[in-house]
Amino acid sequence: MDKREAIGSWLSGPRAAAEQAGVDFGYRGQQLGLPEEGPGSIARPGRRLGALAVDWAMSVLIASQLITQGYEVPATSNWALLVFLVMSVLTVGTIGYTPGKRLFGLRVVDLSTGRPSPLRGLLRSALLCIAVPALIWDRDGRGLHDRLARTVEVRI
């Protein structure tokens, strides 16, 4: 092996080196039995972050205008987190999507039944509010909060 190839594989990471060696990882969601493209496929990170931004903006707006009467109040961010949690639990646990997810064409489904579950919605939303589990992803692009709740965010 040329020295430049070894350095290149080290810089590009273990997945790129394994793919260059001939290992086939498949597409995102293949292990879960989901299609590669179109409705029912794994949601891409850009859409997920966009939906999260819309939901968070709605929560901050509700908290600052209806609860604390202004954004300068230090407790506004705490109230916004509580509004986000309540909105997420109620909407994901019943219909499978928040307003931001609906706007971006996403839905959260249970892996075993394919339908939203209130208990799984509560667990997923609570872990999402902690934020650390959502930052740890598996090879399918699911966050740790989705893995622990046994849910997946798919395109509608």
C-alpha positions as a printed NumPy array, in Angstrom:
array([[  0.   ,   0.   ,   0.   ],
       [  1.259,   3.422,  -0.922],
       [  1.88 ,   5.803,   1.962],
       [ -0.552,   8.331,   0.5  ],
       [ -3.352,   5.735,   0.381],
       [ -2.852,   4.889,   4.045],
       [ -2.973,   8.554,   5.064],
       [ -5.991,   9.158,   2.851],
       [ -7.909,   6.266,   4.382],
       [ -7.009,   7.469,   7.867],
       [ -8.227,  11.   ,   7.109],
       [-11.446,   9.908,   5.432],
       [-12.391,   7.527,   8.243],
       [-12.974,   3.832,   8.737],
       [-16.149,   3.681,   6.642],
       [-14.445,   5.089,   3.546],
       [-11.5  ,   2.74 ,   4.013],
       [-13.841,  -0.249,   4.389],
       [-15.838,   0.758,   1.302],
       [-12.618,   1.122,  -0.665],
       [-11.686,  -2.408,   0.461],
       [-14.972,  -3.716,  -0.966],
       [-17.321,  -3.827,   2.06 ],
       [-20.961,  -3.108,   1.144],
       [-22.834,  -1.184,   3.853],
       [-26.038,  -0.821,   1.867],
       [-28.287,   2.214,   2.044],
       [-29.741,   3.937,   5.1  ],
       [-32.684,   1.986,   6.43 ],
       [-31.897,  -1.274,   4.63 ],
       [-31.397,  -3.129,   7.938],
       [-34.821,  -1.865,   9.07 ],
       [-36.571,  -3.016,   5.892],
       [-37.303,   0.515,   4.678],
       [-37.103,   1.647,   1.044],
       [-34.078,   3.545,  -0.193],
       [-35.995,   6.49 ,  -1.701],
       [-39.443,   8.039,  -1.531],
       [-42.205,   7.672,   1.056],
       [-41.276,   5.465,   3.986],
       [-37.532,   5.975,   3.577],
       [-35.296,   7.277,   6.368],
       [-35.504,  11.054,   6.777],
       [-32.356,  12.947,   5.83 ],
       [-30.556,  15.068,   8.44 ],
       [-31.311,  18.361,   6.688],
       [-35.058,  17.837,   6.845],
       [-34.847,  16.664,  10.441],
       [-32.885,  19.75 ,  11.506],
       [-35.262,  22.024,   9.606],
       [-38.275,  20.487,  11.324],
       [-36.559,  20.8  ,  14.701],
       [-35.803,  24.482,  14.029],
       [-39.45 ,  25.191,  13.154],
       [-40.707,  23.384,  16.266],
       [-38.198,  25.159,  18.495],
       [-39.067,  28.563,  17.004],
       [-42.762,  27.892,  17.664],
       [-41.974,  26.885,  21.247],
       [-39.9  ,  30.016,  21.873],
       [-42.621,  32.194,  20.346],
       [-45.325,  30.617,  22.501],
       [-43.198,  30.813,  25.651],
       [-42.088,  34.406,  25.102],
       [-45.445,  35.831,  24.08 ],
       [-47.96 ,  33.83 ,  26.107],
       [-46.103,  32.787,  29.242],
       [-43.306,  35.242,  30.089],
       [-44.484,  38.297,  28.046],
       [-41.064,  38.959,  26.547],
       [-37.897,  37.199,  25.494],
       [-35.609,  39.119,  27.863],
       [-36.895,  37.171,  30.863],
       [-34.276,  34.508,  31.787],
       [-36.939,  31.855,  32.357],
       [-38.167,  32.046,  28.751],
       [-35.748,  29.357,  27.554],
       [-36.896,  26.987,  30.3  ],
       [-40.525,  27.589,  29.423],
       [-39.705,  27.106,  25.733],
       [-38.18 ,  23.709,  26.516],
       [-41.301,  22.729,  28.473],
       [-43.585,  23.896,  25.643],
       [-41.439,  21.949,  23.167],
       [-41.664,  18.802,  25.318],
       [-45.438,  19.033,  25.746],
       [-46.012,  19.778,  22.045],
       [-43.746,  16.923,  21.004],
       [-45.274,  14.384,  23.394],
       [-48.845,  15.255,  22.425],
       [-48.322,  15.355,  18.673],
       [-45.709,  12.62 ,  18.096],
       [-47.451,  10.253,  20.51 ],
       [-50.838,  10.609,  18.811],
       [-50.506,  11.53 ,  15.137],
       [-46.792,  10.893,  14.59 ],
       [-45.567,  14.36 ,  13.684],
       [-45.108,  17.85 ,  15.069],
       [-46.016,  20.931,  13.009],
       [-42.386,  21.244,  11.87 ],
       [-42.214,  17.581,  10.848],
       [-45.457,  17.935,   8.906],
       [-44.134,  21.038,   7.168],
       [-41.   ,  19.135,   6.075],
       [-42.903,  15.941,   5.158],
       [-41.697,  13.726,   8.012],
       [-43.352,  11.303,  10.392],
       [-42.235,   9.274,  13.419],
       [-43.351,   5.636,  13.388],
       [-42.933,   2.687,  15.727],
       [-40.736,  -0.001,  14.183],
       [-42.929,  -2.894,  15.303],
       [-46.407,  -1.552,  14.489],
       [-45.792,   1.318,  12.071],
       [-48.093,   3.558,  14.126],
       [-47.267,   6.192,  16.728],
       [-47.469,   5.187,  20.388],
       [-47.967,   7.656,  23.287],
       [-45.436,   5.889,  25.502],
       [-42.793,   5.786,  22.78 ],
       [-43.572,   9.419,  21.942],
       [-43.   ,  10.378,  25.583],
       [-39.698,   8.507,  25.787],
       [-38.464,   9.861,  22.454],
       [-39.422,  13.445,  23.299],
       [-37.846,  13.339,  26.762],
       [-34.592,  12.004,  25.32 ],
       [-34.699,  14.613,  22.556],
       [-34.953,  17.388,  25.167],
       [-31.774,  16.103,  26.811],
       [-30.137,  16.646,  23.362],
       [-27.136,  14.319,  23.824],
       [-28.926,  11.145,  22.618],
       [-30.03 ,  12.975,  19.477],
       [-26.411,  13.785,  18.615],
       [-25.287,  10.138,  18.614],
       [-26.283,   8.474,  15.33 ],
       [-26.08 ,   4.924,  14.053],
       [-25.26 ,   3.938,  10.492],
       [-28.915,   4.271,   9.444],
       [-28.948,   7.904,  10.552],
       [-31.169,   7.282,  13.565],
       [-30.339,   9.102,  16.769],
       [-29.913,   7.288,  20.06 ],
       [-33.279,   8.695,  21.161],
       [-34.931,   6.886,  18.225],
       [-33.063,   3.648,  18.921],
       [-34.03 ,   3.594,  22.606],
       [-37.676,   4.393,  21.831],
       [-37.635,   1.886,  18.924],
       [-38.931,   4.497,  16.507],
       [-37.758,   5.833,  13.16 ],
       [-38.362,   9.166,  11.415],
       [-39.454,   8.564,   7.826],
       [-40.55 ,  10.651,   4.864],
       [-44.268,  10.921,   4.194]])
